[in-house]
Amino acid sequence: KAGVTQTPRYLIKTRGQQVTLSCSPISGHRSVSWYQQTPGQGLQFLFEYFSETQRNKGNFPGRFSGRQFSNSRSEMNVSTLELGDSALYLCASSIRVAGQGGTDTQYFGPGTRLTVL
Amino acid sequence: SQQGEEDPQALSIQEGENATMNCSYKTSINNLQWYRQNSGRGLVHLILIRSNEREKHSGRLRVTLDTSKKSSSLLITASRAADTASYFCATAAYSGGSYIPTFGRGTSLIVHP
């Protein structure tokens, strides 16, 4: 099976702009999670989608949003970019959503490196 | 704050030596997972250990879990230069009515050839 793919791999934006990142999960995986990784904060959970519904959300401002399509592909959007949004954005797919059984094994994409100038 | 915290933050060893990294977490868990990340890339799942398991092996990897101490350790035996990477533990923390996957800050391992 093909792995998780993310596009674009690199992105340079300026403050105030908005950006959309895309993620295609492994075929058959219905859960897609997004993470922000920075040297200072480490790996921070943004949100998780399952069957086109947001199931979990991390502690990020409303400028960060996402959606999932019927084919499980997911996009995340960041509006009004700030310098602090510069990070590696990782997408991960899994068969199940995080629940009482704990997190399912997640398969990560290579990430999108976003630089905000 | 992070649910899991790895220790040490950085580890530098010679090829052939063993590498041990630890993870502590705060709340009760159903499972704990270890991931590896090569520089600037996505994470790769290494091993999952359930709360009712105490030890698990996978190739050169050995993971232990002590739920009474809320800690886990990852041992890499006979390390190789290719093991150079950051290693993260991951759990699920209950927050706001749902389970949030949480990762520690990671241990950066450098294996010198």
JSON list of C-alpha atoms in Angstrom, two decimals:
[
{"chain": "A", "resi": 1, "resn": "LYS", "atom": "CA", "xyz": [0.00, 0.00, 0.00]},
{"chain": "A", "resi": 2, "resn": "ALA", "atom": "CA", "xyz": [1.13, 3.53, -0.65]},
{"chain": "A", "resi": 3, "resn": "GLY", "atom": "CA", "xyz": [2.05, 5.51, 2.44]},
{"chain": "A", "resi": 4, "resn": "VAL", "atom": "CA", "xyz": [0.66, 8.77, 3.69]},
{"chain": "A", "resi": 5, "resn": "THR", "atom": "CA", "xyz": [1.35, 11.59, 1.30]},
{"chain": "A", "resi": 6, "resn": "GLN", "atom": "CA", "xyz": [1.43, 15.29, 2.06]},
{"chain": "A", "resi": 7, "resn": "THR", "atom": "CA", "xyz": [1.53, 18.22, -0.31]},
{"chain": "A", "resi": 8, "resn": "PRO", "atom": "CA", "xyz": [3.25, 20.51, -0.66]},
{"chain": "A", "resi": 9, "resn": "ARG", "atom": "CA", "xyz": [6.47, 19.44, 1.02]},
{"chain": "A", "resi": 10, "resn": "TYR", "atom": "CA", "xyz": [7.77, 22.97, 1.45]},
{"chain": "A", "resi": 11, "resn": "LEU", "atom": "CA", "xyz": [5.97, 26.27, 1.63]},
{"chain": "A", "resi": 12, "resn": "ILE", "atom": "CA", "xyz": [7.04, 29.84, 2.21]},
{"chain": "A", "resi": 13, "resn": "LYS", "atom": "CA", "xyz": [4.41, 32.43, 3.13]},
{"chain": "A", "resi": 14, "resn": "THR", "atom": "CA", "xyz": [4.36, 35.90, 4.61]},
{"chain": "A", "resi": 15, "resn": "ARG", "atom": "CA", "xyz": [2.57, 37.07, 7.71]},
{"chain": "A", "resi": 16, "resn": "GLY", "atom": "CA", "xyz": [-1.15, 37.61, 7.26]},
{"chain": "A", "resi": 17, "resn": "GLN", "atom": "CA", "xyz": [-1.51, 35.16, 4.41]},
{"chain": "A", "resi": 18, "resn": "GLN", "atom": "CA", "xyz": [-3.38, 31.91, 4.63]},
{"chain": "A", "resi": 19, "resn": "VAL", "atom": "CA", "xyz": [-2.26, 28.43, 3.69]},
{"chain": "A", "resi": 20, "resn": "THR", "atom": "CA", "xyz": [-3.86, 25.09, 2.90]},
{"chain": "A", "resi": 21, "resn": "LEU", "atom": "CA", "xyz": [-2.04, 21.81, 3.38]},
{"chain": "A", "resi": 22, "resn": "SER", "atom": "CA", "xyz": [-3.20, 18.50, 2.01]},
{"chain": "A", "resi": 23, "resn": "CYS", "atom": "CA", "xyz": [-2.92, 14.94, 3.27]},
{"chain": "A", "resi": 24, "resn": "SER", "atom": "CA", "xyz": [-3.85, 11.65, 1.62]},
{"chain": "A", "resi": 25, "resn": "PRO", "atom": "CA", "xyz": [-4.05, 8.77, 4.11]},
{"chain": "A", "resi": 26, "resn": "ILE", "atom": "CA", "xyz": [-3.23, 5.15, 3.56]},
{"chain": "A", "resi": 27, "resn": "SER", "atom": "CA", "xyz": [-5.98, 3.42, 1.65]},
{"chain": "A", "resi": 28, "resn": "GLY", "atom": "CA", "xyz": [-8.58, 2.09, 4.07]},
{"chain": "A", "resi": 29, "resn": "HIS", "atom": "CA", "xyz": [-7.60, 4.40, 6.91]},
{"chain": "A", "resi": 30, "resn": "ARG", "atom": "CA", "xyz": [-10.46, 6.62, 7.96]},
{"chain": "A", "resi": 31, "resn": "SER", "atom": "CA", "xyz": [-8.77, 8.59, 10.73]},
{"chain": "A", "resi": 32, "resn": "VAL", "atom": "CA", "xyz": [-6.49, 11.49, 9.89]},
{"chain": "A", "resi": 33, "resn": "SER", "atom": "CA", "xyz": [-4.67, 13.51, 12.53]},
{"chain": "A", "resi": 34, "resn": "TRP", "atom": "CA", "xyz": [-2.64, 16.67, 12.17]},
{"chain": "A", "resi": 35, "resn": "TYR", "atom": "CA", "xyz": [0.31, 17.72, 14.27]},
{"chain": "A", "resi": 36, "resn": "GLN", "atom": "CA", "xyz": [2.50, 20.79, 14.49]},
{"chain": "A", "resi": 37, "resn": "GLN", "atom": "CA", "xyz": [6.15, 20.20, 15.31]},
{"chain": "A", "resi": 38, "resn": "THR", "atom": "CA", "xyz": [8.46, 22.99, 16.42]},
{"chain": "A", "resi": 39, "resn": "PRO", "atom": "CA", "xyz": [11.80, 22.89, 18.25]},
{"chain": "A", "resi": 40, "resn": "GLY", "atom": "CA", "xyz": [10.33, 24.77, 21.19]},
{"chain": "A", "resi": 41, "resn": "GLN", "atom": "CA", "xyz": [6.98, 23.01, 21.68]},
{"chain": "A", "resi": 42, "resn": "GLY", "atom": "CA", "xyz": [7.71, 19.60, 20.26]},
{"chain": "A", "resi": 43, "resn": "LEU", "atom": "CA", "xyz": [4.93, 17.62, 18.62]},
{"chain": "A", "resi": 44, "resn": "GLN", "atom": "CA", "xyz": [1.56, 19.21, 19.32]},
{"chain": "A", "resi": 45, "resn": "PHE", "atom": "CA", "xyz": [-1.76, 17.64, 18.35]},
{"chain": "A", "resi": 46, "resn": "LEU", "atom": "CA", "xyz": [-3.95, 19.89, 16.21]},
{"chain": "A", "resi": 47, "resn": "PHE", "atom": "CA", "xyz": [-7.05, 17.83, 15.39]},
{"chain": "A", "resi": 48, "resn": "GLU", "atom": "CA", "xyz": [-8.30, 14.48, 14.26]},
{"chain": "A", "resi": 49, "resn": "TYR", "atom": "CA", "xyz": [-10.93, 13.65, 11.68]},
{"chain": "A", "resi": 50, "resn": "PHE", "atom": "CA", "xyz": [-12.80, 10.44, 11.25]},
{"chain": "A", "resi": 51, "resn": "SER", "atom": "CA", "xyz": [-15.45, 9.83, 8.62]},
{"chain": "A", "resi": 52, "resn": "GLU", "atom": "CA", "xyz": [-15.52, 13.53, 7.72]},
{"chain": "A", "resi": 53, "resn": "THR", "atom": "CA", "xyz": [-16.16, 14.60, 11.32]},
{"chain": "A", "resi": 54, "resn": "GLN", "atom": "CA", "xyz": [-13.73, 16.30, 13.66]},
{"chain": "A", "resi": 55, "resn": "ARG", "atom": "CA", "xyz": [-13.45, 13.94, 16.62]},
{"chain": "A", "resi": 56, "resn": "ASN", "atom": "CA", "xyz": [-10.69, 15.55, 18.67]},
{"chain": "A", "resi": 57, "resn": "LYS", "atom": "CA", "xyz": [-9.13, 18.95, 18.83]},
{"chain": "A", "resi": 58, "resn": "GLY", "atom": "CA", "xyz": [-5.95, 20.21, 20.44]},
{"chain": "A", "resi": 59, "resn": "ASN", "atom": "CA", "xyz": [-5.35, 23.54, 22.08]},
{"chain": "A", "resi": 60, "resn": "PHE", "atom": "CA", "xyz": [-4.85, 25.75, 19.04]},
{"chain": "A", "resi": 61, "resn": "PRO", "atom": "CA", "xyz": [-6.56, 29.00, 18.06]},
{"chain": "A", "resi": 62, "resn": "GLY", "atom": "CA", "xyz": [-9.42, 29.09, 15.62]},
{"chain": "A", "resi": 63, "resn": "ARG", "atom": "CA", "xyz": [-7.06, 30.20, 12.86]},
{"chain": "A", "resi": 64, "resn": "PHE", "atom": "CA", "xyz": [-6.26, 26.52, 12.51]},
{"chain": "A", "resi": 65, "resn": "SER", "atom": "CA", "xyz": [-9.00, 24.54, 10.86]},
{"chain": "A", "resi": 66, "resn": "GLY", "atom": "CA", "xyz": [-9.38, 21.38, 8.89]},
{"chain": "A", "resi": 67, "resn": "ARG", "atom": "CA", "xyz": [-11.74, 19.16, 7.04]},
{"chain": "A", "resi": 68, "resn": "GLN", "atom": "CA", "xyz": [-11.95, 15.66, 5.70]},
{"chain": "A", "resi": 69, "resn": "PHE", "atom": "CA", "xyz": [-13.49, 14.54, 2.47]},
{"chain": "A", "resi": 70, "resn": "SER", "atom": "CA", "xyz": [-15.51, 11.43, 1.72]},
{"chain": "A", "resi": 71, "resn": "ASN", "atom": "CA", "xyz": [-12.41, 9.69, 0.36]},
{"chain": "A", "resi": 72, "resn": "SER", "atom": "CA", "xyz": [-10.68, 10.35, 3.73]},
{"chain": "A", "resi": 73, "resn": "ARG", "atom": "CA", "xyz": [-8.30, 12.89, 2.27]},
{"chain": "A", "resi": 74, "resn": "SER", "atom": "CA", "xyz": [-7.85, 15.81, 4.60]},
{"chain": "A", "resi": 75, "resn": "GLU", "atom": "CA", "xyz": [-6.85, 19.43, 4.41]},
{"chain": "A", "resi": 76, "resn": "MET", "atom": "CA", "xyz": [-5.82, 21.83, 7.09]},
{"chain": "A", "resi": 77, "resn": "ASN", "atom": "CA", "xyz": [-5.97, 25.57, 6.76]},
{"chain": "A", "resi": 78, "resn": "VAL", "atom": "CA", "xyz": [-4.17, 28.26, 8.68]},
{"chain": "A", "resi": 79, "resn": "SER", "atom": "CA", "xyz": [-5.45, 31.78, 8.25]},
{"chain": "A", "resi": 80, "resn": "THR", "atom": "CA", "xyz": [-3.74, 35.05, 9.11]},
{"chain": "A", "resi": 81, "resn": "LEU", "atom": "CA", "xyz": [-0.34, 33.45, 9.40]},
{"chain": "A", "resi": 82, "resn": "GLU", "atom": "CA", "xyz": [2.00, 34.49, 12.19]},
{"chain": "A", "resi": 83, "resn": "LEU", "atom": "CA", "xyz": [5.74, 34.04, 12.46]},
{"chain": "A", "resi": 84, "resn": "GLY", "atom": "CA", "xyz": [5.18, 31.45, 15.18]},
{"chain": "A", "resi": 85, "resn": "ASP", "atom": "CA", "xyz": [3.29, 29.25, 12.76]},
{"chain": "A", "resi": 86, "resn": "SER", "atom": "CA", "xyz": [6.56, 28.30, 11.11]},
{"chain": "A", "resi": 87, "resn": "ALA", "atom": "CA", "xyz": [6.80, 24.58, 11.73]},
{"chain": "A", "resi": 88, "resn": "LEU", "atom": "CA", "xyz": [6.76, 21.10, 10.31]},
{"chain": "A", "resi": 89, "resn": "TYR", "atom": "CA", "xyz": [3.14, 20.04, 9.90]},
{"chain": "A", "resi": 90, "resn": "LEU", "atom": "CA", "xyz": [2.67, 16.31, 10.06]},
{"chain": "A", "resi": 91, "resn": "CYS", "atom": "CA", "xyz": [-0.31, 14.30, 9.03]},
{"chain": "A", "resi": 92, "resn": "ALA", "atom": "CA", "xyz": [-0.93, 10.79, 10.32]},
{"chain": "A", "resi": 93, "resn": "SER", "atom": "CA", "xyz": [-3.52, 8.22, 9.41]},
{"chain": "A", "resi": 94, "resn": "SER", "atom": "CA", "xyz": [-4.84, 5.26, 11.35]},
{"chain": "A", "resi": 95, "resn": "ILE", "atom": "CA", "xyz": [-7.64, 2.78, 11.06]},
{"chain": "A", "resi": 96, "resn": "ARG", "atom": "CA", "xyz": [-9.48, 3.91, 14.18]},
{"chain": "A", "resi": 97, "resn": "VAL", "atom": "CA", "xyz": [-9.92, 7.16, 16.02]},
{"chain": "A", "resi": 98, "resn": "ALA", "atom": "CA", "xyz": [-8.23, 7.68, 19.39]},
{"chain": "A", "resi": 99, "resn": "GLY", "atom": "CA", "xyz": [-10.58, 6.33, 22.02]},
{"chain": "A", "resi": 100, "resn": "GLN", "atom": "CA", "xyz": [-10.74, 4.52, 25.30]},
{"chain": "A", "resi": 101, "resn": "GLY", "atom": "CA", "xyz": [-8.48, 1.83, 23.92]},
{"chain": "A", "resi": 102, "resn": "GLY", "atom": "CA", "xyz": [-5.78, 4.41, 23.49]},
{"chain": "A", "resi": 103, "resn": "THR", "atom": "CA", "xyz": [-4.27, 5.67, 20.31]},
{"chain": "A", "resi": 104, "resn": "ASP", "atom": "CA", "xyz": [-4.14, 3.34, 17.38]},
{"chain": "A", "resi": 105, "resn": "THR", "atom": "CA", "xyz": [-0.86, 2.94, 15.51]},
{"chain": "A", "resi": 106, "resn": "GLN", "atom": "CA", "xyz": [-0.42, 6.03, 13.42]},
{"chain": "A", "resi": 107, "resn": "TYR", "atom": "CA", "xyz": [1.31, 6.19, 10.07]},
{"chain": "A", "resi": 108, "resn": "PHE", "atom": "CA", "xyz": [2.92, 9.52, 9.39]},
{"chain": "A", "resi": 109, "resn": "GLY", "atom": "CA", "xyz": [3.51, 11.39, 6.18]},
{"chain": "A", "resi": 110, "resn": "PRO", "atom": "CA", "xyz": [6.80, 13.17, 5.47]},
{"chain": "A", "resi": 111, "resn": "GLY", "atom": "CA", "xyz": [5.39, 16.51, 6.57]},
{"chain": "A", "resi": 112, "resn": "THR", "atom": "CA", "xyz": [5.03, 19.98, 5.12]},
{"chain": "A", "resi": 113, "resn": "ARG", "atom": "CA", "xyz": [7.69, 22.45, 6.15]},
{"chain": "A", "resi": 114, "resn": "LEU", "atom": "CA", "xyz": [6.00, 25.86, 6.46]},
{"chain": "A", "resi": 115, "resn": "THR", "atom": "CA", "xyz": [8.10, 28.96, 6.79]},
{"chain": "A", "resi": 116, "resn": "VAL", "atom": "CA", "xyz": [6.37, 32.25, 7.59]},
{"chain": "A", "resi": 117, "resn": "LEU", "atom": "CA", "xyz": [8.37, 35.39, 6.81]},
{"chain": "B", "resi": 1, "resn": "SER", "atom": "CA", "xyz": [2.08, 20.31, 29.09]},
{"chain": "B", "resi": 2, "resn": "GLN", "atom": "CA", "xyz": [3.32, 17.10, 27.49]},
{"chain": "B", "resi": 3, "resn": "GLN", "atom": "CA", "xyz": [1.77, 13.84, 28.65]},
{"chain": "B", "resi": 4, "resn": "GLY", "atom": "CA", "xyz": [4.98, 11.96, 27.99]},
{"chain": "B", "resi": 5, "resn": "GLU", "atom": "CA", "xyz": [8.47, 13.18, 28.72]},
{"chain": "B", "resi": 6, "resn": "GLU", "atom": "CA", "xyz": [11.55, 11.41, 27.43]},
{"chain": "B", "resi": 7, "resn": "ASP", "atom": "CA", "xyz": [14.82, 11.25, 29.24]},
{"chain": "B", "resi": 8, "resn": "PRO", "atom": "CA", "xyz": [17.58, 11.95, 28.40]},
{"chain": "B", "resi": 9, "resn": "GLN", "atom": "CA", "xyz": [16.95, 14.73, 25.89]},
{"chain": "B", "resi": 10, "resn": "ALA", "atom": "CA", "xyz": [20.11, 13.76, 24.02]},
{"chain": "B", "resi": 11, "resn": "LEU", "atom": "CA", "xyz": [22.24, 10.64, 23.92]},
{"chain": "B", "resi": 12, "resn": "SER", "atom": "CA", "xyz": [25.52, 10.10, 22.10]},
{"chain": "B", "resi": 13, "resn": "ILE", "atom": "CA", "xyz": [27.04, 6.62, 21.87]},
{"chain": "B", "resi": 14, "resn": "GLN", "atom": "CA", "xyz": [29.39, 4.53, 19.75]},
{"chain": "B", "resi": 15, "resn": "GLU", "atom": "CA", "xyz": [28.22, 1.95, 17.27]},
{"chain": "B", "resi": 16, "resn": "GLY", "atom": "CA", "xyz": [27.74, -1.41, 18.95]},
{"chain": "B", "resi": 17, "resn": "GLU", "atom": "CA", "xyz": [26.75, 0.05, 22.30]},
{"chain": "B", "resi": 18, "resn": "ASN", "atom": "CA", "xyz": [23.27, -0.16, 23.77]},
{"chain": "B", "resi": 19, "resn": "ALA", "atom": "CA", "xyz": [21.05, 2.90, 24.00]},
{"chain": "B", "resi": 20, "resn": "THR", "atom": "CA", "xyz": [18.40, 3.30, 26.68]},
{"chain": "B", "resi": 21, "resn": "MET", "atom": "CA", "xyz": [15.83, 6.06, 26.75]},
{"chain": "B", "resi": 22, "resn": "ASN", "atom": "CA", "xyz": [13.03, 6.57, 29.20]},
{"chain": "B", "resi": 23, "resn": "CYS", "atom": "CA", "xyz": [9.54, 7.98, 29.05]},
{"chain": "B", "resi": 24, "resn": "SER", "atom": "CA", "xyz": [7.39, 9.17, 31.93]},
{"chain": "B", "resi": 25, "resn": "TYR", "atom": "CA", "xyz": [3.71, 10.00, 31.65]},
{"chain": "B", "resi": 26, "resn": "LYS", "atom": "CA", "xyz": [1.11, 11.50, 33.91]},
{"chain": "B", "resi": 27, "resn": "THR", "atom": "CA", "xyz": [-2.27, 9.81, 33.55]},
{"chain": "B", "resi": 28, "resn": "SER", "atom": "CA", "xyz": [-3.35, 6.20, 33.30]},
{"chain": "B", "resi": 29, "resn": "ILE", "atom": "CA", "xyz": [-2.98, 4.70, 29.86]},
{"chain": "B", "resi": 30, "resn": "ASN", "atom": "CA", "xyz": [-4.27, 1.81, 27.80]},
{"chain": "B", "resi": 31, "resn": "ASN", "atom": "CA", "xyz": [-1.19, 1.60, 25.64]},
{"chain": "B", "resi": 32, "resn": "LEU", "atom": "CA", "xyz": [2.08, 3.37, 25.00]},
{"chain": "B", "resi": 33, "resn": "GLN", "atom": "CA", "xyz": [3.88, 3.57, 21.71]},
{"chain": "B", "resi": 34, "resn": "TRP", "atom": "CA", "xyz": [7.38, 4.44, 20.60]},
{"chain": "B", "resi": 35, "resn": "TYR", "atom": "CA", "xyz": [8.16, 6.22, 17.36]},
{"chain": "B", "resi": 36, "resn": "ARG", "atom": "CA", "xyz": [11.35, 7.18, 15.57]},
{"chain": "B", "resi": 37, "resn": "GLN", "atom": "CA", "xyz": [11.89, 10.31, 13.52]},
{"chain": "B", "resi": 38, "resn": "ASN", "atom": "CA", "xyz": [14.80, 10.87, 11.21]},
{"chain": "B", "resi": 39, "resn": "SER", "atom": "CA", "xyz": [15.82, 14.49, 10.84]},
{"chain": "B", "resi": 40, "resn": "GLY", "atom": "CA", "xyz": [12.97, 16.61, 9.51]},
{"chain": "B", "resi": 41, "resn": "ARG", "atom": "CA", "xyz": [10.89, 13.67, 8.38]},
{"chain": "B", "resi": 42, "resn": "GLY", "atom": "CA", "xyz": [7.71, 11.94, 9.48]},
{"chain": "B", "resi": 43, "resn": "LEU", "atom": "CA", "xyz": [7.56, 9.59, 12.43]},
{"chain": "B", "resi": 44, "resn": "VAL", "atom": "CA", "xyz": [7.83, 5.84, 12.04]},
{"chain": "B", "resi": 45, "resn": "HIS", "atom": "CA", "xyz": [6.02, 3.54, 14.44]},
{"chain": "B", "resi": 46, "resn": "LEU", "atom": "CA", "xyz": [8.37, 1.17, 16.28]},
{"chain": "B", "resi": 47, "resn": "ILE", "atom": "CA", "xyz": [6.42, -0.72, 18.89]},
{"chain": "B", "resi": 48, "resn": "LEU", "atom": "CA", "xyz": [3.21, -0.65, 20.93]},
{"chain": "B", "resi": 49, "resn": "ILE", "atom": "CA", "xyz": [2.97, -2.00, 24.45]},
{"chain": "B", "resi": 50, "resn": "ARG", "atom": "CA", "xyz": [-0.36, -2.44, 26.21]},
{"chain": "B", "resi": 51, "resn": "SER", "atom": "CA", "xyz": [-0.97, -1.52, 29.83]},
{"chain": "B", "resi": 52, "resn": "ASN", "atom": "CA", "xyz": [-1.23, -5.19, 30.83]},
{"chain": "B", "resi": 53, "resn": "GLU", "atom": "CA", "xyz": [2.16, -5.99, 29.30]},
{"chain": "B", "resi": 54, "resn": "ARG", "atom": "CA", "xyz": [5.44, -5.47, 31.10]},
{"chain": "B", "resi": 55, "resn": "GLU", "atom": "CA", "xyz": [7.94, -6.13, 28.34]},
{"chain": "B", "resi": 56, "resn": "LYS", "atom": "CA", "xyz": [7.94, -6.43, 24.59]},
{"chain": "B", "resi": 57, "resn": "HIS", "atom": "CA", "xyz": [10.63, -7.19, 22.03]},
{"chain": "B", "resi": 58, "resn": "SER", "atom": "CA", "xyz": [10.96, -6.39, 18.36]},
{"chain": "B", "resi": 59, "resn": "GLY", "atom": "CA", "xyz": [14.28, -7.20, 16.74]},
{"chain": "B", "resi": 60, "resn": "ARG", "atom": "CA", "xyz": [16.93, -5.13, 18.52]},
{"chain": "B", "resi": 61, "resn": "LEU", "atom": "CA", "xyz": [14.28, -3.18, 20.40]},
{"chain": "B", "resi": 62, "resn": "ARG", "atom": "CA", "xyz": [13.14, -3.96, 23.91]},
{"chain": "B", "resi": 63, "resn": "VAL", "atom": "CA", "xyz": [10.40, -1.94, 25.58]},
{"chain": "B", "resi": 64, "resn": "THR", "atom": "CA", "xyz": [9.38, -2.15, 29.20]},
{"chain": "B", "resi": 65, "resn": "LEU", "atom": "CA", "xyz": [6.38, -0.61, 30.90]},
{"chain": "B", "resi": 66, "resn": "ASP", "atom": "CA", "xyz": [5.90, 0.05, 34.59]},
{"chain": "B", "resi": 67, "resn": "THR", "atom": "CA", "xyz": [2.39, 1.37, 35.10]},
{"chain": "B", "resi": 68, "resn": "SER", "atom": "CA", "xyz": [2.93, 1.79, 38.85]},
{"chain": "B", "resi": 69, "resn": "LYS", "atom": "CA", "xyz": [5.71, 4.28, 38.12]},
{"chain": "B", "resi": 70, "resn": "LYS", "atom": "CA", "xyz": [4.03, 5.59, 34.99]},
{"chain": "B", "resi": 71, "resn": "SER", "atom": "CA", "xyz": [7.18, 5.02, 33.00]},
{"chain": "B", "resi": 72, "resn": "SER", "atom": "CA", "xyz": [8.48, 3.13, 30.01]},
{"chain": "B", "resi": 73, "resn": "SER", "atom": "CA", "xyz": [11.91, 2.49, 28.60]},
{"chain": "B", "resi": 74, "resn": "LEU", "atom": "CA", "xyz": [13.18, 1.74, 25.12]},
{"chain": "B", "resi": 75, "resn": "LEU", "atom": "CA", "xyz": [16.40, -0.21, 24.76]},
{"chain": "B", "resi": 76, "resn": "ILE", "atom": "CA", "xyz": [18.18, -0.44, 21.44]},
{"chain": "B", "resi": 77, "resn": "THR", "atom": "CA", "xyz": [20.83, -3.14, 21.52]},
{"chain": "B", "resi": 78, "resn": "ALA", "atom": "CA", "xyz": [23.96, -3.24, 19.35]},
{"chain": "B", "resi": 79, "resn": "SER", "atom": "CA", "xyz": [23.23, 0.21, 17.96]},
{"chain": "B", "resi": 80, "resn": "ARG", "atom": "CA", "xyz": [24.11, 1.19, 14.42]},
{"chain": "B", "resi": 81, "resn": "ALA", "atom": "CA", "xyz": [24.80, 4.54, 12.80]},
{"chain": "B", "resi": 82, "resn": "ALA", "atom": "CA", "xyz": [21.42, 4.17, 11.05]},
{"chain": "B", "resi": 83, "resn": "ASP", "atom": "CA", "xyz": [19.72, 4.29, 14.45]},
{"chain": "B", "resi": 84, "resn": "THR", "atom": "CA", "xyz": [20.63, 7.98, 14.67]},
{"chain": "B", "resi": 85, "resn": "ALA", "atom": "CA", "xyz": [17.26, 9.69, 15.05]},
{"chain": "B", "resi": 86, "resn": "SER", "atom": "CA", "xyz": [14.88, 11.18, 17.58]},
{"chain": "B", "resi": 87, "resn": "TYR", "atom": "CA", "xyz": [12.73, 8.79, 19.56]},
{"chain": "B", "resi": 88, "resn": "PHE", "atom": "CA", "xyz": [9.31, 9.67, 20.96]},
{"chain": "B", "resi": 89, "resn": "CYS", "atom": "CA", "xyz": [6.89, 7.96, 23.26]},
{"chain": "B", "resi": 90, "resn": "ALA", "atom": "CA", "xyz": [3.19, 8.48, 22.67]},
{"chain": "B", "resi": 91, "resn": "THR", "atom": "CA", "xyz": [0.13, 7.95, 24.80]},
{"chain": "B", "resi": 92, "resn": "ALA", "atom": "CA", "xyz": [-3.47, 9.11, 24.77]},
{"chain": "B", "resi": 93, "resn": "ALA", "atom": "CA", "xyz": [-4.50, 11.70, 27.34]},
{"chain": "B", "resi": 94, "resn": "TYR", "atom": "CA", "xyz": [-8.14, 12.24, 28.19]},
{"chain": "B", "resi": 95, "resn": "SER", "atom": "CA", "xyz": [-9.01, 15.89, 27.74]},
{"chain": "B", "resi": 96, "resn": "GLY", "atom": "CA", "xyz": [-12.26, 17.73, 27.16]},
{"chain": "B", "resi": 97, "resn": "GLY", "atom": "CA", "xyz": [-14.31, 14.61, 26.65]},
{"chain": "B", "resi": 98, "resn": "SER", "atom": "CA", "xyz": [-12.03, 12.86, 24.19]},
{"chain": "B", "resi": 99, "resn": "TYR", "atom": "CA", "xyz": [-8.70, 11.15, 23.94]},
{"chain": "B", "resi": 100, "resn": "ILE", "atom": "CA", "xyz": [-5.88, 13.28, 22.62]},
{"chain": "B", "resi": 101, "resn": "PRO", "atom": "CA", "xyz": [-2.78, 11.58, 21.22]},
{"chain": "B", "resi": 102, "resn": "THR", "atom": "CA", "xyz": [0.20, 13.12, 22.99]},
{"chain": "B", "resi": 103, "resn": "PHE", "atom": "CA", "xyz": [3.89, 12.83, 22.31]},
{"chain": "B", "resi": 104, "resn": "GLY", "atom": "CA", "xyz": [6.86, 13.59, 24.48]},
{"chain": "B", "resi": 105, "resn": "ARG", "atom": "CA", "xyz": [9.60, 15.98, 23.41]},
{"chain": "B", "resi": 106, "resn": "GLY", "atom": "CA", "xyz": [11.79, 13.11, 22.32]},
{"chain": "B", "resi": 107, "resn": "THR", "atom": "CA", "xyz": [15.29, 11.79, 22.89]},
{"chain": "B", "resi": 108, "resn": "SER", "atom": "CA", "xyz": [17.83, 12.69, 20.24]},
{"chain": "B", "resi": 109, "resn": "LEU", "atom": "CA", "xyz": [20.13, 9.71, 19.70]},
{"chain": "B", "resi": 110, "resn": "ILE", "atom": "CA", "xyz": [23.42, 10.01, 17.85]},
{"chain": "B", "resi": 111, "resn": "VAL", "atom": "CA", "xyz": [25.30, 6.80, 17.09]},
{"chain": "B", "resi": 112, "resn": "HIS", "atom": "CA", "xyz": [28.89, 7.38, 16.02]},
{"chain": "B", "resi": 113, "resn": "PRO", "atom": "CA", "xyz": [30.34, 4.90, 13.51]}
]
